[in-house]
GROMACS .gro file of C-alpha atoms in nm:
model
  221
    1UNK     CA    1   2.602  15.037  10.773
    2UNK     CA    2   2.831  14.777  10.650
    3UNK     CA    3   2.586  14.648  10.389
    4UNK     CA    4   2.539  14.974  10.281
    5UNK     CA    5   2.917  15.028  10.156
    6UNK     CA    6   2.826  14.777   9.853
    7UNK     CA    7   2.617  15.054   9.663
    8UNK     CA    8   2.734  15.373   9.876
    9UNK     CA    9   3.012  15.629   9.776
   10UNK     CA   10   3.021  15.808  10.133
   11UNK     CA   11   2.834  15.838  10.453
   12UNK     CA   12   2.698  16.166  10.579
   13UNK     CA   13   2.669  16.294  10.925
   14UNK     CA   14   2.447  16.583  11.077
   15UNK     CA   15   2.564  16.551  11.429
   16UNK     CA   16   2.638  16.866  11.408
   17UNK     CA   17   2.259  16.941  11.398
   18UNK     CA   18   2.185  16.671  11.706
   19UNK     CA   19   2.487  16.765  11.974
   20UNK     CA   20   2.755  16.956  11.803
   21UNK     CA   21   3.089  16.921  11.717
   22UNK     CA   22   3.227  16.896  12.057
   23UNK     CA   23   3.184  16.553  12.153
   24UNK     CA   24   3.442  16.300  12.287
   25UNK     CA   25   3.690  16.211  11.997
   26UNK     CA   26   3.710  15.856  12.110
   27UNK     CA   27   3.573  15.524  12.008
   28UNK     CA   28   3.294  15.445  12.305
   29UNK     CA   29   3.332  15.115  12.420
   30UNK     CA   30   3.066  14.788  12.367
   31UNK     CA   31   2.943  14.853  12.714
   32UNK     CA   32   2.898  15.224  12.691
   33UNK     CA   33   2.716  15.163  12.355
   34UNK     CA   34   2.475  14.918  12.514
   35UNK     CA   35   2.389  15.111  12.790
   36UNK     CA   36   2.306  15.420  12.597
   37UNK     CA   37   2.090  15.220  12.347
   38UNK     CA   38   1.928  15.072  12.610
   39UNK     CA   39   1.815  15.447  12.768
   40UNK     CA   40   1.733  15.556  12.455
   41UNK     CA   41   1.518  15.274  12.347
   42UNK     CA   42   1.319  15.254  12.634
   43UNK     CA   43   1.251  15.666  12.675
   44UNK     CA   44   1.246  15.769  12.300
   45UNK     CA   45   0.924  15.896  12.189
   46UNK     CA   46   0.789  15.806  11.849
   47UNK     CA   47   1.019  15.944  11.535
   48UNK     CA   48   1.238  16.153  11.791
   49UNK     CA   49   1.603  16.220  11.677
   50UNK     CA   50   1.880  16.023  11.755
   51UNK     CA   51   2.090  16.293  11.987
   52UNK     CA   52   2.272  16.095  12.240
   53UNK     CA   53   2.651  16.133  12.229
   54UNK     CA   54   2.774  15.783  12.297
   55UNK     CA   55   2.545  15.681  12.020
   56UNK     CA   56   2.637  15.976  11.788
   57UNK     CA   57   2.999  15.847  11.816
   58UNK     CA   58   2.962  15.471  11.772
   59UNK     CA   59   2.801  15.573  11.441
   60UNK     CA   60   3.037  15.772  11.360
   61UNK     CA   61   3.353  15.530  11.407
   62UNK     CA   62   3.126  15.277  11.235
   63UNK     CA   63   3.128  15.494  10.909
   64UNK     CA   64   3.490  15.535  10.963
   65UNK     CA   65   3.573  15.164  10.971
   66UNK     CA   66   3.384  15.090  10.661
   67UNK     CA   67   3.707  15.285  10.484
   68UNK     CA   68   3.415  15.479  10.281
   69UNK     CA   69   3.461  15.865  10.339
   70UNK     CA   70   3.308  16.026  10.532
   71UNK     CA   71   3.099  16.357  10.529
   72UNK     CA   72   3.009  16.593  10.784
   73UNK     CA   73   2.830  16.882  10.793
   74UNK     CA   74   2.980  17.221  11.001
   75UNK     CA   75   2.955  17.556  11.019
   76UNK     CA   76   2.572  17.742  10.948
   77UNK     CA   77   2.246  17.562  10.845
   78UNK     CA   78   1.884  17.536  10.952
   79UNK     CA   79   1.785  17.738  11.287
   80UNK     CA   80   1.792  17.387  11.477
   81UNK     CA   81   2.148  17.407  11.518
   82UNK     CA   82   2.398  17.611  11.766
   83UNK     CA   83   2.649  17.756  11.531
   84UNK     CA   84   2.951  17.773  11.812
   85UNK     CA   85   2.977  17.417  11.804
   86UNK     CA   86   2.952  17.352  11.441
   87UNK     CA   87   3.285  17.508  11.405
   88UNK     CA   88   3.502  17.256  11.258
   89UNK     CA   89   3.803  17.289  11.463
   90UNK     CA   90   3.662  17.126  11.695
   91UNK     CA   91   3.675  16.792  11.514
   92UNK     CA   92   4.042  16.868  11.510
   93UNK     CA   93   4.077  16.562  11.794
   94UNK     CA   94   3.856  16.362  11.635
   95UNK     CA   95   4.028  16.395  11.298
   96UNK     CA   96   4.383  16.314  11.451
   97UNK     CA   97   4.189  15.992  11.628
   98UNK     CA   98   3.976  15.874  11.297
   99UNK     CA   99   4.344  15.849  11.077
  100UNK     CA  100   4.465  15.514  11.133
  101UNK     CA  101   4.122  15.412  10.951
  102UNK     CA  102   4.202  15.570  10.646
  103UNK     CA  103   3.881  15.743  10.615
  104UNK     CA  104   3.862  16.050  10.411
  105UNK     CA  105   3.672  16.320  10.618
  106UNK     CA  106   3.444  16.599  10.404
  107UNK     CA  107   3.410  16.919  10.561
  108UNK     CA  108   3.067  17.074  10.442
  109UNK     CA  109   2.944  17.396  10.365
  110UNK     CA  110   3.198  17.565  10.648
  111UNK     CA  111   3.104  17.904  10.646
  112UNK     CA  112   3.178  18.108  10.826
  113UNK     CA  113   3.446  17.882  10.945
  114UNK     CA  114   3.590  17.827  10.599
  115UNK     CA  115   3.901  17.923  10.684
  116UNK     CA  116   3.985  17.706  10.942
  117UNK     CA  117   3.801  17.410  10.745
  118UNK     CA  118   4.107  17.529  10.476
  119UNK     CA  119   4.382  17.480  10.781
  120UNK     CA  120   4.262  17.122  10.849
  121UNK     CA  121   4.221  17.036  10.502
  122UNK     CA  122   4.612  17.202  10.494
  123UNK     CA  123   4.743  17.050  10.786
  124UNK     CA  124   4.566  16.649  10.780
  125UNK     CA  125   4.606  16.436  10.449
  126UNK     CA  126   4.292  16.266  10.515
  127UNK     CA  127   4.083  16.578  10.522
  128UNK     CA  128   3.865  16.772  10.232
  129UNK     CA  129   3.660  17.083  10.223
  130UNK     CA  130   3.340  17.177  10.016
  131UNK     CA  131   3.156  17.503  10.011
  132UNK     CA  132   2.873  17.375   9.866
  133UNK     CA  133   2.565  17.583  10.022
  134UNK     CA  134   2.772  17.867  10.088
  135UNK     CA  135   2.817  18.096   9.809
  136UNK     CA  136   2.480  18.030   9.735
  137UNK     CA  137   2.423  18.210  10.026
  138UNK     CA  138   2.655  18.489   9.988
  139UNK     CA  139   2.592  18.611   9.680
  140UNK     CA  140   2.826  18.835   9.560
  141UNK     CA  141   3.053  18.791   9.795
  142UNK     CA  142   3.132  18.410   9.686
  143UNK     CA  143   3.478  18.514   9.493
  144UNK     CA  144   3.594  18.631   9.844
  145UNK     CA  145   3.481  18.370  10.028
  146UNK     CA  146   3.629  18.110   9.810
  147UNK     CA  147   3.964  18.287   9.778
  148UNK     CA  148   3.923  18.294  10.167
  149UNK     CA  149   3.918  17.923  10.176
  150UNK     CA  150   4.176  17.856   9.960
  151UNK     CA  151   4.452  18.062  10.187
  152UNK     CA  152   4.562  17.742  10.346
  153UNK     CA  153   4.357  17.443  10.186
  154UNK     CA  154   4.553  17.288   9.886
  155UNK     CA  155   4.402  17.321   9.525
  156UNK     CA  156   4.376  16.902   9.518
  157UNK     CA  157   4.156  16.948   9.916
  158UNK     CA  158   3.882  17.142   9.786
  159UNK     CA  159   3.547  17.031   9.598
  160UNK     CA  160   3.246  17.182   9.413
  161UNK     CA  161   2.919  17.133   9.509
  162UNK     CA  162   2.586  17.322   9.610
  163UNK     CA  163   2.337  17.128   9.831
  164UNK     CA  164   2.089  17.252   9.637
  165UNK     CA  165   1.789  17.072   9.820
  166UNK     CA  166   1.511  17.267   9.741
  167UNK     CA  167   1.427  17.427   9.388
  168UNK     CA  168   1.597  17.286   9.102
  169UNK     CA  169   1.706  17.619   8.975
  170UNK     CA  170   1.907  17.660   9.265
  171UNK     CA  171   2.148  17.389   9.130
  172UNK     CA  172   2.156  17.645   8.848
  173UNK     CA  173   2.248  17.973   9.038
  174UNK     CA  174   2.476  17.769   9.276
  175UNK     CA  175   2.686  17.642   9.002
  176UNK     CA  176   2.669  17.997   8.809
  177UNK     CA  177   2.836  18.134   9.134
  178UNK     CA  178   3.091  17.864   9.186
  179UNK     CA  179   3.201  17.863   8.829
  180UNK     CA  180   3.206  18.256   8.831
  181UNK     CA  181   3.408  18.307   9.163
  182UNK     CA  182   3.667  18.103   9.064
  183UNK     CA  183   3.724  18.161   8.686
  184UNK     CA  184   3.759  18.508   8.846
  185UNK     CA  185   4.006  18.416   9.082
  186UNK     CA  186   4.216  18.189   8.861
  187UNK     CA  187   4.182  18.479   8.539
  188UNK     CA  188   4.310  18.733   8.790
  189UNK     CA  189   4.596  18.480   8.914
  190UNK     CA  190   4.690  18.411   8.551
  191UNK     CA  191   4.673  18.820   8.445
  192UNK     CA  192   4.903  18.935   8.732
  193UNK     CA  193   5.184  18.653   8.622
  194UNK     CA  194   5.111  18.434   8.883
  195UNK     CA  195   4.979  18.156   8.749
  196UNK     CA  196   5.001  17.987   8.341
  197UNK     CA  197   4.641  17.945   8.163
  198UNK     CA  198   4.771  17.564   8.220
  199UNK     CA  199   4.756  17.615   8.593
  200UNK     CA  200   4.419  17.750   8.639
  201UNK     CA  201   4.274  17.478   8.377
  202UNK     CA  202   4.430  17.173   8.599
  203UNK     CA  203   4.336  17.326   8.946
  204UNK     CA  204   3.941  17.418   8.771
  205UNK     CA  205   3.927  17.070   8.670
  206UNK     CA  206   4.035  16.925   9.012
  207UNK     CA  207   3.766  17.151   9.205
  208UNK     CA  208   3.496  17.138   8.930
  209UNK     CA  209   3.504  16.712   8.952
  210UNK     CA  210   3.842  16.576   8.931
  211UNK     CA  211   3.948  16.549   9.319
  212UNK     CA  212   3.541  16.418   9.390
  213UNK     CA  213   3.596  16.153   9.166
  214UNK     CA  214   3.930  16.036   9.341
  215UNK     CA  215   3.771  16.063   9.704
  216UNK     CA  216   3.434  15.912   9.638
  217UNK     CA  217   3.571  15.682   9.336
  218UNK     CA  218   3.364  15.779   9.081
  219UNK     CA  219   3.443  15.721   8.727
  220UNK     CA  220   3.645  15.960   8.536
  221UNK     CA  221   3.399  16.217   8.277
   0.00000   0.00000   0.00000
């Protein structure tokens, strides 16, 4: 994983999809790590999934370390997951644990625990949120679900994307319904007084690329 970090931008988890959210926050020890890789190893069958928890964990603090951020995906997905522990609160632990290794944490897709991905991305420095996937999903409802995340998360926490995996035109449609939903919001904003034409150009511009480029040090466009 270390060699990785000399052509990577961020590391991505899915333990989520493997155990859940709820695991131990804490770094597992040498020994523990050991002894879990050598169960696995010896009863694994053939291209079966990593799911052990110690394991899960030591690859997880490993990412951390490398000072890289450090993405994770919560809230819904694929059937293969339990939803109740993809909520992302309860990483809340882990997040208060992973800080003194300055890693910048990614909270993915959310729903439809985007608004508490907005409190942790309001109440920990070193935390982000990114609705990619969702308001693909919900349709029409993406201005409200958007405005629903940013209750609590600051304008400078939140980034565009939309894990469009399968058919290229769905890069299409999910950036048609980002860019939509919140030009709505901001025009609104800047109609009832709220907000200057200036504000909802530098908050767009921070969403649309401007705070991805600072977490995953990208060049500017």
């Amino acid at each position: 994983m270390h060699t990785a970090t000399r052509t990577a931008v961020a590391f991505k988890s899915v333990v989520a999809y493997r155990h859940g959210l709820d695991l131990d926050p804490g770094r597992p020890a040498a020994t523990d790590v050991r002894a879990a890789a050598d169960r696995w190893l010896a009863a694994r069958a053939p291209g079966e999934r990593l799911r052990d928890p110690v394991l899960l964990r030591h690859l997880l603090w490993t990412a951390a370390g490398t000072g890289l951020p450090l993405q994770l995906h919560t809230g819904f997905g694929d059937p293969d997951l339990c939803l109740h522990r993809c909520d992302p609160l309860l990483l809340t632990d882990f997040i208060r644990a992973v800080a003194p290794t300055r890693c910048r944490l990614v909270l993915l897709h959310t729903y439809p625990y985007h608004r508490g991905a907005g409190y942790l991305a309001h109440a920990f420095p070193h935390v982000y949120t990114d609705v990619g996937l969702t308001l693909t999903h919900v349709g029409a409802r993406a201005r409200a679900v958007l405005a629903e995340t940013l209750e609590l998360a600051p304008f400078g926490k939140v980034m565009f994307s939309t894990d469009a995996y399968g058919l290229p035109e769905l890069y299409v449609v999910g950036t048609r319904l980002f860019t939509e939903a919140l030009s709505g919001l901001t025009d609104g904003w800047v109609r009832d007084g709220a907000w200057t034409a200036a504000d909802a150009r530098r908050v767009t511009a921070m969403i649309g690329s401007g705070t991805a480029r600072r977490v995953y040090g990208l060049a500017p466009g």
